[in-house]
PDB file of C-alpha atoms in Angstrom:
ATOM      1  CA  UNK A   1      19.897   1.558 -12.500  1.00  0.00           C
ATOM      2  CA  UNK A   2      17.359   0.775 -15.179  1.00  0.00           C
ATOM      3  CA  UNK A   3      13.983   2.360 -15.807  1.00  0.00           C
ATOM      4  CA  UNK A   4      11.424   1.857 -13.096  1.00  0.00           C
ATOM      5  CA  UNK A   5       8.268  -0.060 -13.840  1.00  0.00           C
ATOM      6  CA  UNK A   6       4.963   0.991 -12.387  1.00  0.00           C
ATOM      7  CA  UNK A   7       2.548  -1.722 -11.421  1.00  0.00           C
ATOM      8  CA  UNK A   8      -1.099  -0.873 -11.011  1.00  0.00           C
ATOM      9  CA  UNK A   9      -3.556  -3.210  -9.422  1.00  0.00           C
ATOM     10  CA  UNK A  10      -7.081  -2.943 -10.712  1.00  0.00           C
ATOM     11  CA  UNK A  11      -9.634  -3.903  -8.074  1.00  0.00           C
ATOM     12  CA  UNK A  12     -13.296  -4.054  -8.889  1.00  0.00           C
ATOM     13  CA  UNK A  13     -15.903  -2.481  -6.634  1.00  0.00           C
ATOM     14  CA  UNK A  14     -17.285  -5.774  -5.270  1.00  0.00           C
ATOM     15  CA  UNK A  15     -13.830  -6.936  -4.165  1.00  0.00           C
ATOM     16  CA  UNK A  16     -13.177  -3.627  -2.439  1.00  0.00           C
ATOM     17  CA  UNK A  17     -16.488  -3.744  -0.602  1.00  0.00           C
ATOM     18  CA  UNK A  18     -15.896  -7.352   0.444  1.00  0.00           C
ATOM     19  CA  UNK A  19     -12.520  -6.566   2.048  1.00  0.00           C
ATOM     20  CA  UNK A  20     -13.701  -3.617   4.149  1.00  0.00           C
ATOM     21  CA  UNK A  21     -16.868  -3.025   6.101  1.00  0.00           C
ATOM     22  CA  UNK A  22     -17.847   0.440   4.865  1.00  0.00           C
ATOM     23  CA  UNK A  23     -21.122   1.756   6.187  1.00  0.00           C
ATOM     24  CA  UNK A  24     -23.218   4.787   5.296  1.00  0.00           C
ATOM     25  CA  UNK A  25     -23.783   6.890   8.436  1.00  0.00           C
ATOM     26  CA  UNK A  26     -22.140   4.037  10.376  1.00  0.00           C
ATOM     27  CA  UNK A  27     -25.353   2.071   9.951  1.00  0.00           C
ATOM     28  CA  UNK A  28     -26.092   0.842   6.413  1.00  0.00           C
ATOM     29  CA  UNK A  29     -23.864  -1.494   4.413  1.00  0.00           C
ATOM     30  CA  UNK A  30     -22.895   0.088   1.056  1.00  0.00           C
ATOM     31  CA  UNK A  31     -23.313  -3.140  -0.902  1.00  0.00           C
ATOM     32  CA  UNK A  32     -26.997  -3.300   0.059  1.00  0.00           C
ATOM     33  CA  UNK A  33     -27.920   0.264  -0.957  1.00  0.00           C
ATOM     34  CA  UNK A  34     -29.380   0.859  -4.420  1.00  0.00           C
ATOM     35  CA  UNK A  35     -30.343   4.240  -5.852  1.00  0.00           C
ATOM     36  CA  UNK A  36     -33.459   3.503  -7.876  1.00  0.00           C
ATOM     37  CA  UNK A  37     -34.294   7.054  -8.967  1.00  0.00           C
ATOM     38  CA  UNK A  38     -32.471   7.639 -12.294  1.00  0.00           C
ATOM     39  CA  UNK A  39     -32.436  11.401 -11.806  1.00  0.00           C
ATOM     40  CA  UNK A  40     -30.548  11.075  -8.498  1.00  0.00           C
ATOM     41  CA  UNK A  41     -28.168   8.275  -9.476  1.00  0.00           C
ATOM     42  CA  UNK A  42     -25.705  10.618 -11.186  1.00  0.00           C
ATOM     43  CA  UNK A  43     -25.485  12.860  -8.090  1.00  0.00           C
ATOM     44  CA  UNK A  44     -25.235  10.213  -5.354  1.00  0.00           C
ATOM     45  CA  UNK A  45     -21.846   8.495  -5.221  1.00  0.00           C
ATOM     46  CA  UNK A  46     -21.790   5.179  -3.372  1.00  0.00           C
ATOM     47  CA  UNK A  47     -18.063   4.537  -3.818  1.00  0.00           C
ATOM     48  CA  UNK A  48     -16.287   4.050  -0.477  1.00  0.00           C
ATOM     49  CA  UNK A  49     -13.803   6.772   0.465  1.00  0.00           C
ATOM     50  CA  UNK A  50     -11.400   6.779   3.409  1.00  0.00           C
ATOM     51  CA  UNK A  51     -10.769  10.143   5.051  1.00  0.00           C
ATOM     52  CA  UNK A  52      -8.008  10.883   7.523  1.00  0.00           C
ATOM     53  CA  UNK A  53      -9.272  12.569  10.677  1.00  0.00           C
ATOM     54  CA  UNK A  54      -6.352  14.650  11.939  1.00  0.00           C
ATOM     55  CA  UNK A  55      -8.482  17.231  13.808  1.00  0.00           C
ATOM     56  CA  UNK A  56      -6.176  20.050  12.684  1.00  0.00           C
ATOM     57  CA  UNK A  57      -2.923  18.519  13.925  1.00  0.00           C
ATOM     58  CA  UNK A  58      -1.458  18.674  10.408  1.00  0.00           C
ATOM     59  CA  UNK A  59      -2.566  22.140   9.384  1.00  0.00           C
ATOM     60  CA  UNK A  60       0.930  23.529   8.811  1.00  0.00           C
ATOM     61  CA  UNK A  61       2.680  22.913   5.515  1.00  0.00           C
ATOM     62  CA  UNK A  62       5.328  20.361   6.533  1.00  0.00           C
ATOM     63  CA  UNK A  63       3.342  18.535   9.215  1.00  0.00           C
ATOM     64  CA  UNK A  64       1.351  16.796   6.481  1.00  0.00           C
ATOM     65  CA  UNK A  65       4.297  14.678   5.363  1.00  0.00           C
ATOM     66  CA  UNK A  66       3.904  12.369   8.373  1.00  0.00           C
ATOM     67  CA  UNK A  67       0.214  11.531   7.873  1.00  0.00           C
TER      68      UNK A  67
END
């Protein structure tokens, strides 16, 4: 067996936002929001993040492998 090759796909932010309908507070589309205050722009992250909601079902060490 030869060396394994890793392939990374680089996806820009606009493509990611076009494929999924991420909303801020379930109400506002992320592509329409602009932070105009320069002092706040470095503290407010508008990148979409998916979070698994397990509600504590996977709190033990080896239960997390099936998430």
